[in-house]
Coordinates of C-alpha atoms and ligand atoms in Angstrom, one line a residue:
M1 CA 0.0 0.0 0.0
K2 CA 1.3 3.4 -0.9
S3 CA 1.6 6.0 1.8
Y4 CA 1.3 9.8 1.5
D5 CA 1.7 12.9 3.6
V6 CA -1.5 14.2 2.1
A7 CA -4.3 12.7 0.0
V8 CA -6.8 15.1 -1.7
I9 CA -10.2 13.7 -2.7
G10 CA -11.6 15.7 -5.6
S11 CA -9.7 17.5 -8.3
G12 CA -11.8 20.7 -8.8
P13 CA -10.2 24.2 -8.2
G14 CA -10.2 23.5 -4.5
G15 CA -8.6 20.0 -4.7
Y16 CA -6.0 20.4 -7.5
V17 CA -4.8 23.7 -6.1
A18 CA -4.5 22.2 -2.6
A19 CA -2.5 19.3 -4.1
I20 CA -0.1 21.7 -5.9
R21 CA 0.5 23.8 -2.8
C22 CA 1.1 20.7 -0.7
S23 CA 3.6 19.4 -3.2
Q24 CA 5.3 22.9 -3.4
L25 CA 5.7 22.7 0.4
G26 CA 7.5 19.3 0.2
M27 CA 4.7 16.9 1.0
K28 CA 4.2 13.6 -0.8
T29 CA 0.8 14.1 -2.3
A30 CA -1.9 12.0 -4.0
I31 CA -5.1 13.2 -5.6
I32 CA -8.2 11.1 -6.2
E33 CA -10.8 11.9 -8.9
K34 CA -13.8 9.8 -9.8
Y35 CA -14.5 11.7 -13.1
N36 CA -12.5 10.8 -16.1
T37 CA -10.9 14.2 -16.5
L38 CA -9.4 16.5 -13.8
G39 CA -10.6 20.0 -12.9
G40 CA -14.0 19.3 -11.2
T41 CA -17.2 21.2 -11.9
C42 CA -15.4 24.4 -12.7
L43 CA -13.3 23.2 -15.6
N44 CA -15.7 20.5 -16.9
V45 CA -19.2 21.7 -16.5
G46 CA -19.0 25.1 -14.8
C47 CA -17.0 28.2 -15.1
I48 CA -15.0 27.4 -18.2
P49 CA -17.6 25.9 -20.5
S50 CA -20.2 28.5 -19.5
K51 CA -17.8 31.4 -20.2
A52 CA -16.8 29.7 -23.6
L53 CA -20.5 29.7 -24.6
L54 CA -21.0 33.2 -23.2
D55 CA -18.1 34.4 -25.4
S56 CA -19.4 32.6 -28.5
S57 CA -22.9 33.9 -28.1
H58 CA -21.7 37.4 -27.5
H59 CA -19.8 37.3 -30.8
Y60 CA -23.0 36.2 -32.6
E61 CA -25.0 38.9 -30.9
D62 CA -22.5 41.6 -31.9
A63 CA -22.5 40.3 -35.5
V64 CA -26.3 40.3 -35.7
R65 CA -27.1 43.4 -33.7
H66 CA -24.1 45.7 -33.4
F67 CA -21.8 45.3 -36.4
D68 CA -24.0 47.5 -38.6
E69 CA -23.7 50.4 -36.2
H70 CA -19.9 50.1 -36.4
G71 CA -20.1 50.2 -40.2
I72 CA -19.4 46.5 -40.7
E73 CA -21.7 44.9 -43.2
I74 CA -22.0 41.2 -43.6
P75 CA -23.3 40.1 -46.9
G76 CA -25.9 37.3 -46.4
E77 CA -27.3 35.9 -43.2
V78 CA -25.3 35.3 -40.1
K79 CA -26.2 31.9 -38.8
V80 CA -25.4 29.9 -35.6
N81 CA -23.9 26.4 -36.0
L82 CA -24.7 25.2 -32.5
E83 CA -22.9 21.9 -33.0
K84 CA -19.7 23.8 -33.9
M85 CA -20.2 26.2 -31.0
I86 CA -20.5 23.4 -28.5
A87 CA -17.5 21.6 -30.0
R88 CA -15.4 24.7 -29.6
K89 CA -16.5 24.9 -26.0
Q90 CA -15.5 21.3 -25.5
A91 CA -12.1 21.9 -27.1
V92 CA -11.6 24.7 -24.6
V93 CA -12.6 22.4 -21.7
D94 CA -10.3 19.6 -23.0
Q95 CA -7.3 21.9 -23.3
T96 CA -7.9 23.3 -19.8
T97 CA -8.4 19.9 -18.1
S98 CA -5.4 18.4 -19.8
G99 CA -3.5 21.4 -18.4
I100 CA -4.3 20.0 -14.9
D101 CA -2.8 16.6 -15.9
F102 CA 0.3 18.5 -16.9
L103 CA 0.4 20.4 -13.5
M104 CA -0.1 17.2 -11.5
N105 CA 2.8 15.6 -13.4
K106 CA 5.0 18.6 -13.1
N107 CA 4.4 18.7 -9.3
K108 CA 4.9 14.9 -8.9
I109 CA 1.4 14.4 -7.6
D110 CA 0.1 10.8 -7.9
V111 CA -3.3 10.8 -9.6
Y112 CA -5.8 8.0 -8.7
R113 CA -8.9 7.5 -10.8
G114 CA -12.0 6.3 -9.0
V115 CA -14.4 7.1 -6.1
G116 CA -12.5 7.8 -2.9
S117 CA -14.1 6.3 0.1
F118 CA -12.8 6.4 3.7
K119 CA -12.0 3.1 5.3
D120 CA -10.9 5.0 8.4
A121 CA -9.4 8.4 9.1
T122 CA -6.0 7.6 7.5
H123 CA -7.0 4.9 4.8
I124 CA -8.8 5.6 1.6
I125 CA -10.2 2.9 -0.7
I126 CA -10.3 4.0 -4.4
N127 CA -13.1 2.3 -6.3
G128 CA -11.8 2.7 -9.9
E129 CA -11.1 0.2 -12.6
E130 CA -9.3 -1.7 -9.9
K131 CA -9.8 -1.4 -6.1
E132 CA -6.8 0.2 -4.5
E133 CA -6.1 1.4 -1.0
I134 CA -3.8 4.2 0.1
E135 CA -2.7 5.6 3.4
A136 CA -2.4 9.3 4.2
K137 CA -1.4 11.2 7.3
K138 CA -3.6 14.1 6.3
V139 CA -6.6 14.1 4.0
I140 CA -8.3 17.1 2.3
I141 CA -11.9 16.6 1.2
A142 CA -12.7 18.7 -1.9
T143 CA -15.6 16.8 -3.4
G144 CA -17.5 19.9 -4.4
S145 CA -21.2 20.2 -5.2
K146 CA -24.0 19.0 -7.6
P147 CA -27.0 20.9 -8.9
S148 CA -29.9 20.9 -6.4
S149 CA -33.6 20.8 -7.4
L150 CA -37.0 21.1 -5.8
P151 CA -38.7 18.0 -4.4
F152 CA -41.5 17.9 -7.0
I153 CA -39.2 18.3 -10.0
K154 CA -38.0 15.3 -12.0
I155 CA -34.9 16.4 -13.9
D156 CA -35.1 14.2 -17.0
K157 CA -31.9 15.7 -18.5
E158 CA -33.6 16.1 -21.9
R159 CA -36.2 18.9 -21.5
I160 CA -36.1 19.5 -17.8
I161 CA -32.4 20.1 -17.3
T162 CA -29.6 21.5 -15.1
S163 CA -26.6 23.6 -16.1
T164 CA -24.7 20.5 -17.1
E165 CA -27.2 19.6 -19.8
A166 CA -27.7 23.3 -20.8
L167 CA -24.0 23.4 -21.7
N168 CA -24.5 20.6 -24.3
L169 CA -27.9 21.1 -26.0
K170 CA -28.4 19.8 -29.5
E171 CA -30.8 22.6 -30.5
I172 CA -31.5 26.2 -29.6
P173 CA -34.6 26.2 -27.4
K174 CA -37.5 28.1 -28.9
H175 CA -38.6 29.1 -25.4
L176 CA -36.3 28.4 -22.4
L177 CA -38.0 28.5 -19.0
V178 CA -35.5 29.2 -16.2
I179 CA -36.4 28.4 -12.6
G180 CA -34.2 30.6 -10.4
G181 CA -32.9 34.1 -11.3
G182 CA -29.5 33.6 -9.8
V183 CA -26.1 33.4 -11.4
I184 CA -26.5 30.2 -13.5
G185 CA -30.0 31.0 -14.7
L186 CA -29.0 34.5 -15.9
E187 CA -25.7 33.5 -17.4
L188 CA -27.0 30.5 -19.3
G189 CA -30.3 32.3 -20.0
Q190 CA -28.3 35.0 -21.7
V191 CA -26.4 32.5 -23.8
Y192 CA -29.7 31.1 -25.3
K193 CA -31.4 34.5 -25.4
R194 CA -28.5 35.8 -27.7
L195 CA -28.8 32.7 -29.9
G196 CA -32.5 33.4 -30.4
S197 CA -34.5 31.7 -27.7
D198 CA -37.3 33.4 -25.8
V199 CA -36.3 33.3 -22.2
T200 CA -38.6 33.4 -19.2
V201 CA -37.2 33.5 -15.7
V202 CA -39.3 32.5 -12.7
E203 CA -37.7 33.6 -9.4
Y204 CA -39.0 33.0 -5.9
M205 CA -37.6 36.2 -4.3
D206 CA -38.7 39.7 -5.1
R207 CA -35.7 40.4 -7.3
I208 CA -33.1 38.6 -9.4
I209 CA -29.6 38.0 -8.0
P210 CA -31.3 38.5 -4.6
T211 CA -28.2 38.1 -2.5
M212 CA -26.4 40.9 -4.2
D213 CA -26.7 44.7 -3.6
A214 CA -30.2 45.8 -4.5
G215 CA -28.8 48.5 -6.8
L216 CA -27.1 45.9 -9.0
S217 CA -30.3 43.8 -9.1
K218 CA -32.3 46.8 -10.2
E219 CA -29.9 47.8 -13.0
L220 CA -29.5 44.2 -14.3
T221 CA -33.3 43.9 -14.3
K222 CA -33.5 47.1 -16.5
V223 CA -30.9 45.8 -18.9
L224 CA -32.3 42.3 -19.2
K225 CA -35.8 43.7 -19.8
K226 CA -34.3 45.8 -22.6
Q227 CA -32.8 42.5 -24.0
K228 CA -36.4 41.1 -23.9
F229 CA -36.0 38.7 -21.0
A230 CA -39.3 37.9 -19.3
L231 CA -38.6 38.3 -15.6
N232 CA -41.1 37.0 -13.1
V233 CA -40.0 37.7 -9.6
S234 CA -42.0 36.8 -6.4
H235 CA -43.2 33.6 -8.1
K236 CA -43.3 30.4 -6.1
V237 CA -43.0 27.4 -8.5
K238 CA -45.2 24.5 -7.5
S239 CA -45.1 22.1 -10.4
V240 CA -42.9 21.3 -13.5
D241 CA -44.4 18.8 -15.9
R242 CA -43.3 17.6 -19.3
K243 CA -45.9 16.9 -22.0
G244 CA -44.1 15.5 -25.0
D245 CA -41.7 18.3 -26.2
E246 CA -43.4 20.9 -24.0
V247 CA -42.6 21.8 -20.4
V248 CA -45.3 23.5 -18.2
V249 CA -44.3 25.3 -15.1
K250 CA -47.0 26.4 -12.7
A251 CA -46.2 29.0 -10.0
D252 CA -48.2 31.2 -7.5
N253 CA -47.6 34.9 -8.0
K254 CA -47.4 37.5 -5.2
K255 CA -51.2 37.7 -5.1
G256 CA -51.5 33.9 -4.7
E257 CA -52.8 33.5 -8.2
E258 CA -51.7 30.5 -10.3
V259 CA -49.6 31.4 -13.3
E260 CA -48.6 29.0 -16.1
F261 CA -45.5 29.2 -18.2
K262 CA -44.9 27.0 -21.3
G263 CA -41.7 26.3 -23.1
D264 CA -39.8 23.6 -24.8
Y265 CA -36.9 23.4 -22.3
C266 CA -36.7 24.2 -18.6
L267 CA -33.5 25.0 -16.8
V268 CA -33.6 24.3 -13.1
S269 CA -31.0 26.6 -11.4
V270 CA -32.1 27.0 -7.8
G271 CA -28.7 26.5 -6.3
R272 CA -26.2 23.6 -5.7
R273 CA -25.8 21.1 -2.9
P274 CA -22.7 19.8 -1.2
Y275 CA -21.6 16.4 -2.6
T276 CA -20.4 13.7 -0.3
D277 CA -22.0 10.6 -1.9
G278 CA -19.8 7.5 -1.7
L279 CA -17.3 9.2 0.6
N280 CA -18.2 7.2 3.7
V281 CA -17.3 10.1 6.0
E282 CA -18.8 8.3 9.0
A283 CA -15.9 5.7 8.9
A284 CA -13.5 8.6 9.4
G285 CA -15.4 10.3 12.1
V286 CA -16.2 13.3 9.9
K287 CA -19.5 15.1 10.7
L288 CA -21.9 16.9 8.4
D289 CA -23.9 20.0 9.3
D290 CA -27.7 20.3 9.1
R291 CA -27.3 21.3 5.4
G292 CA -25.3 18.3 4.4
R293 CA -22.0 20.3 4.3
I294 CA -18.9 19.0 5.9
E295 CA -18.6 20.7 9.2
V296 CA -15.3 22.6 9.7
N297 CA -13.7 24.9 12.2
S298 CA -12.0 28.2 11.3
H299 CA -8.9 26.2 10.1
L300 CA -11.2 24.2 7.8
Q301 CA -10.4 21.2 10.0
T302 CA -13.2 18.6 10.3
S303 CA -14.3 16.7 13.4
A304 CA -11.5 14.2 12.6
S305 CA -8.3 16.2 13.4
N306 CA -6.2 14.9 10.5
I307 CA -8.9 15.6 7.9
Y308 CA -9.7 19.0 6.3
A309 CA -12.4 20.1 3.9
I310 CA -12.6 22.9 1.4
G311 CA -14.6 24.5 -1.4
D312 CA -18.2 23.9 -2.3
V313 CA -18.5 21.0 0.2
V314 CA -18.1 23.3 3.1
K315 CA -19.9 26.5 4.2
G316 CA -19.5 29.8 2.3
A317 CA -19.8 31.1 -1.3
M318 CA -19.8 28.3 -3.9
L319 CA -17.0 29.9 -6.0
A320 CA -14.0 28.5 -7.7
H321 CA -11.6 31.1 -6.4
K322 CA -12.9 30.7 -2.8
A323 CA -12.2 26.9 -3.2
S324 CA -8.7 27.6 -4.4
E325 CA -7.9 30.1 -1.6
E326 CA -9.1 27.4 0.9
G327 CA -6.9 24.8 -0.8
V328 CA -3.8 27.0 -0.4
L329 CA -4.8 27.8 3.2
V330 CA -5.2 24.2 4.3
A331 CA -1.9 23.1 2.6
E332 CA -0.1 25.9 4.5
I333 CA -1.8 25.1 7.8
I334 CA -0.7 21.4 7.4
A335 CA 2.9 22.7 6.7
G336 CA 2.8 24.6 10.0
Q337 CA 2.2 28.1 8.6
K338 CA -0.4 30.6 9.7
P339 CA -2.3 31.7 6.6
H340 CA -5.5 33.7 6.6
I341 CA -8.5 34.3 4.3
D342 CA -10.7 37.4 4.6
Y343 CA -14.0 36.0 3.3
N344 CA -15.4 39.5 3.1
L345 CA -13.0 40.2 0.3
I346 CA -13.8 37.2 -1.9
P347 CA -15.3 38.9 -5.0
G348 CA -18.4 37.7 -6.8
V349 CA -19.1 38.0 -10.5
V350 CA -22.1 37.4 -12.8
Y351 CA -20.8 37.0 -16.4
T352 CA -23.9 38.4 -18.1
W353 CA -23.2 41.4 -20.4
P354 CA -23.0 43.9 -18.9
E355 CA -21.1 42.0 -16.2
V356 CA -21.9 42.3 -12.5
A357 CA -19.2 42.3 -9.9
F358 CA -18.9 43.1 -6.2
V359 CA -16.7 42.8 -3.2
G360 CA -17.3 43.6 0.5
Q361 CA -20.6 44.6 2.0
T362 CA -23.9 45.6 0.4
E363 CA -25.9 48.7 1.3
E364 CA -28.4 46.4 2.9
Q365 CA -25.8 44.7 5.1
L366 CA -24.3 48.0 6.2
K367 CA -27.7 49.3 7.2
E368 CA -28.6 46.2 9.1
K369 CA -25.3 46.5 11.1
G370 CA -26.0 50.2 11.8
I371 CA -22.8 51.2 10.0
V372 CA -23.0 54.8 8.8
F373 CA -21.6 55.0 5.3
K374 CA -21.5 57.3 2.3
T375 CA -22.0 56.4 -1.3
G376 CA -20.3 57.5 -4.5
Q377 CA -21.8 56.3 -7.8
F378 CA -20.7 56.9 -11.3
P379 CA -22.6 55.9 -14.5
M380 CA -20.6 54.0 -17.2
R381 CA -22.3 56.1 -19.9
A382 CA -20.4 59.2 -18.8
L383 CA -17.1 57.6 -19.9
G384 CA -15.5 58.2 -23.2
R385 CA -14.4 54.5 -23.3
S386 CA -18.0 53.4 -22.9
R387 CA -19.2 55.5 -25.8
A388 CA -16.4 54.3 -28.0
S389 CA -17.4 50.7 -27.5
M390 CA -21.2 51.5 -27.1
D391 CA -21.3 49.8 -23.7
L392 CA -23.3 52.4 -21.9
D393 CA -25.3 50.5 -19.3
G394 CA -24.3 50.2 -15.7
F395 CA -22.5 52.1 -12.9
I396 CA -19.8 51.7 -10.3
K397 CA -20.7 52.3 -6.7
I398 CA -18.3 52.7 -3.8
L399 CA -19.6 52.5 -0.2
A400 CA -17.2 54.1 2.3
D401 CA -17.3 54.6 6.1
E402 CA -18.8 58.0 6.8
K403 CA -16.1 58.8 9.4
T404 CA -12.9 57.0 8.4
D405 CA -13.5 57.0 4.6
E406 CA -12.4 53.3 4.5
I407 CA -14.0 51.5 1.5
L408 CA -16.5 48.9 2.8
G409 CA -18.0 47.7 -0.4
V410 CA -17.7 48.1 -4.2
H411 CA -20.6 47.1 -6.5
M412 CA -20.4 47.4 -10.2
I413 CA -22.3 46.6 -13.3
G414 CA -20.9 47.3 -16.7
A415 CA -18.5 46.2 -19.4
R416 CA -15.6 44.2 -18.0
A417 CA -16.7 44.6 -14.4
A418 CA -15.4 41.0 -13.9
D419 CA -11.8 42.3 -14.4
L420 CA -12.3 45.8 -12.9
I421 CA -13.3 44.3 -9.5
A422 CA -9.7 43.3 -8.9
E423 CA -8.8 46.9 -8.3
A424 CA -11.4 47.1 -5.5
V425 CA -10.2 43.9 -3.9
V426 CA -6.6 45.1 -3.8
A427 CA -7.7 48.5 -2.4
M428 CA -9.8 46.8 0.3
E429 CA -7.1 44.3 1.2
Y430 CA -4.9 47.3 1.9
R431 CA -7.8 49.0 3.8
A432 CA -7.7 51.9 1.4
S433 CA -10.0 54.9 1.8
A434 CA -12.1 56.3 -1.1
E435 CA -9.7 59.3 -1.0
D436 CA -6.8 56.9 -1.8
I437 CA -8.5 55.7 -5.0
A438 CA -9.6 59.2 -5.9
R439 CA -6.0 60.4 -5.9
M440 CA -4.6 57.5 -8.0
S441 CA -4.1 58.0 -11.7
H442 CA -6.3 55.8 -13.9
A443 CA -5.3 55.4 -17.6
H444 CA -7.6 57.2 -20.1
P445 CA -9.7 56.1 -21.8
T446 CA -10.6 53.0 -19.7
F447 CA -13.6 51.6 -17.9
A448 CA -11.5 51.7 -14.8
E449 CA -11.9 55.5 -14.7
A450 CA -15.4 54.9 -13.4
I451 CA -13.8 53.5 -10.2
K452 CA -11.8 56.7 -9.7
E453 CA -14.9 58.8 -10.5
A454 CA -17.0 56.8 -8.0
A455 CA -14.3 57.4 -5.4
L456 CA -14.4 61.1 -6.1
A457 CA -18.1 61.0 -5.8
A458 CA -17.9 59.3 -2.4
T459 CA -15.5 62.0 -1.1
E460 CA -17.3 65.3 -1.1
D461 CA -19.2 64.6 -4.3
R462 CA -16.4 65.8 -6.5
A463 CA -16.7 63.4 -9.5
L464 CA -15.4 65.3 -12.5
H465 CA -17.4 64.0 -15.5
I466 CA -21.0 64.2 -14.3
Ligands
LIG501 P1 -15.8 20.8 -7.7 O1 -15.2 21.7 -8.7 O2 -17.2 20.5 -7.7 O3 -14.9 19.5 -7.8 C1 -15.1 18.4 -7.0 C2 -14.5 17.2 -7.7 O4 -14.6 16.1 -6.7 C3 -15.3 16.7 -8.9 O5 -14.5 16.5 -10.0 C4 -15.9 15.4 -8.4 O6 -16.0 14.4 -9.5 C5 -14.9 14.9 -7.4 N1 -15.4 13.9 -6.4 C6 -16.5 14.1 -5.7 N2 -16.6 13.0 -4.8 C7 -15.6 12.2 -5.1 C8 -15.1 11.0 -4.5 N3 -15.7 10.4 -3.5 N4 -13.9 10.5 -5.0 C9 -13.2 11.1 -6.0 N5 -13.6 12.3 -6.5 C10 -14.8 12.8 -6.1 N6 -17.5 29.7 -9.9 C11 -16.8 30.8 -10.1 O7 -16.0 31.2 -9.2 N7 -16.8 31.5 -11.3 C12 -17.6 31.1 -12.3 O8 -17.7 31.7 -13.4 C13 -18.4 30.0 -12.1 N8 -19.3 29.5 -13.1 C14 -20.0 28.4 -12.9 C15 -20.9 28.0 -13.9 C16 -21.6 26.8 -13.7 C17 -22.6 26.4 -14.8 C18 -21.5 26.1 -12.5 C19 -22.3 24.8 -12.3 C20 -20.7 26.5 -11.5 C21 -19.9 27.7 -11.6 N9 -19.1 28.1 -10.6 C22 -18.3 29.3 -10.9 C23 -18.9 27.5 -9.3 C24 -17.6 26.6 -9.3 O9 -17.7 25.7 -10.4 C25 -17.5 25.9 -8.0 O10 -17.6 26.8 -7.0 C26 -16.2 25.2 -7.9 O11 -16.0 24.2 -9.0 C27 -16.0 24.4 -6.6 O12 -14.8 23.8 -6.6 P2 -14.5 22.5 -5.7 O13 -13.1 22.2 -5.9 O14 -15.0 22.8 -4.3 O15 -15.5 21.4 -6.2
LIG502 P1 -28.0 30.9 -7.0 O1 -28.0 30.7 -5.5 O2 -27.1 31.9 -7.6 O3 -29.4 31.2 -7.5 C1 -30.5 30.4 -7.3 C2 -31.7 31.3 -7.4 O4 -32.9 30.4 -7.4 C3 -31.9 32.3 -6.3 O5 -32.2 33.6 -6.9 C4 -33.1 31.8 -5.5 O6 -33.9 32.8 -4.9 C5 -33.9 31.0 -6.6 N1 -34.8 30.0 -6.1 C6 -34.5 29.1 -5.1 N2 -35.6 28.3 -4.9 C7 -36.5 28.7 -5.8 C8 -37.8 28.3 -6.2 N3 -38.4 27.3 -5.5 N4 -38.5 28.9 -7.2 C9 -37.9 29.9 -7.9 N5 -36.7 30.4 -7.6 C10 -36.0 29.8 -6.6 O7 -27.7 29.4 -7.6 P2 -27.3 28.9 -9.0 O8 -27.6 30.0 -10.0 O9 -28.0 27.6 -9.2 O10 -25.8 28.7 -8.9 C11 -25.2 27.7 -8.0 C12 -23.9 28.2 -7.5 O11 -23.0 28.1 -8.5 C13 -23.9 29.5 -6.9 O12 -23.6 29.4 -5.5 C14 -22.9 30.3 -7.6 O13 -22.1 31.0 -6.7 C15 -22.1 29.3 -8.4 N6 -22.0 29.9 -9.7 C16 -21.1 31.0 -9.8 C17 -21.0 31.6 -11.0 C18 -20.1 32.8 -11.1 O14 -19.3 33.0 -10.2 N7 -20.2 33.6 -12.2 C19 -21.7 31.1 -12.2 C20 -22.5 30.1 -12.0 C21 -22.6 29.4 -10.8

């Protein structure tokens, strides 16, 4: 039986990053993955394929709707070849996942293929083509998450689908019903909207992206309505039935009236659940919490002292970069270091266009805590850069402490917000004030100028271009 300093179960952005860091720190490391390619949800059926389809569909939309304004004429009809688009997406995925094989090899990490299952706290049985057993002094559980659903919905993976199937459709839906107006519903909804589907979103809460700052939700609602999304908030879905090629969703609206939505596909995107099937955690003395997540302390240590857990399978935001930060943290803790993660400064992004991004606290959270703050907001349309590219929607908002001027939250919606948010993260990691950003030079013309302008607006209302 082979023995390791560390065995990592699951090769998503949590697991594979943890394995690399362990190896960098001189530990003999193994990684176990049950899927046939490495990279987990993120690389195979999450972040990477969804962004590949968002990019392709964005190009198509530009060609159909915006090229003309730019003086670019395309003789003949612009058509989508969905099969080719999906194949390109898969090529991107394949390239990216094989990059993880390369990284495992480079870092001398042993890769085991099969379902990892605890025999006890230091022994793992791998149920792959052959049954193998390995021993490890420390174990990192990084088994991630799976789509969740509602008790009365039967996901048939053909017409009533999750994000995994939505990334591999054989035809463009005529009418895509989306249950859940969160990140997945809006990103994948926008892919198919651009390709020509009607898209109807049915959301339980009173606004889309309900966990984010209400200002972002309001602006995104405005933009998506302009793009002809049908958004139905405050609707409680009570049944989803397939009749041949038709899917019928029934929901109760705010007034308690029954509303019926009909489409040819229904994407169920109501969140994800932690995944521990087959892991046999009980044998290792690892406890789960009341939501099925692996229970961990502030060092991400489970109830078994040599076993740690990271990423989607533990509490906190279900984000790839959060999982990776935790992977590094645990590797360094095992190596005897004292790393730290400030969870308040993990940014969030929605890759619709315009993109939505945020870091820190929302207005609602600050009000709830009784923190007195000031707000500086700057509209993207006031930038020369936005006019040049005709990306006029959105704004950047900075929330700063009324007394100290420390930046407490940055919320943005606009072109390239996913990349712009990094400036806010750096600023907040260094506990910058709004005045600090207001006094920094930002290249012209860039979308980033809106960050400086929002900071100027937050400090004595002195934005220069509105
Ligand atoms: P996962 O990536 O889920 O990996 C877990 C791995 O463990 C899997 O490969 C699984 O097969 C394996 N495994 C499970 N059990 C066992 C076992 N017993 N033995 C062996 N192997 C096992 N996040 C972002 O930050 N940005 C995005 O743009 C983004 N887009 C997304 C788009 C979609 C459509 C989806 C579904 C998710 C998206 N996410 C995004 C979320 C992101 O994918 C997850 O937060 C991230 O993958 C979590 O990483 P993880 O390592 O914890 O788990
Ligand atoms: P989500 O939590 O973002 O959205 C789920 C939505 O469904 C919420 O708005 C919720 O109010 C709604 N909902 C819940 N029950 C409902 C019901 N009965 N009827 C109608 N609506 C209902 O979850 P998701 O979009 O499924 O994404 C899952 C996870 O994947 C998220 O945690 C997210 O962080 C991650 N993800 C991240 C990205 C990104 O970072 N860009 C992209 C995709 C997914």
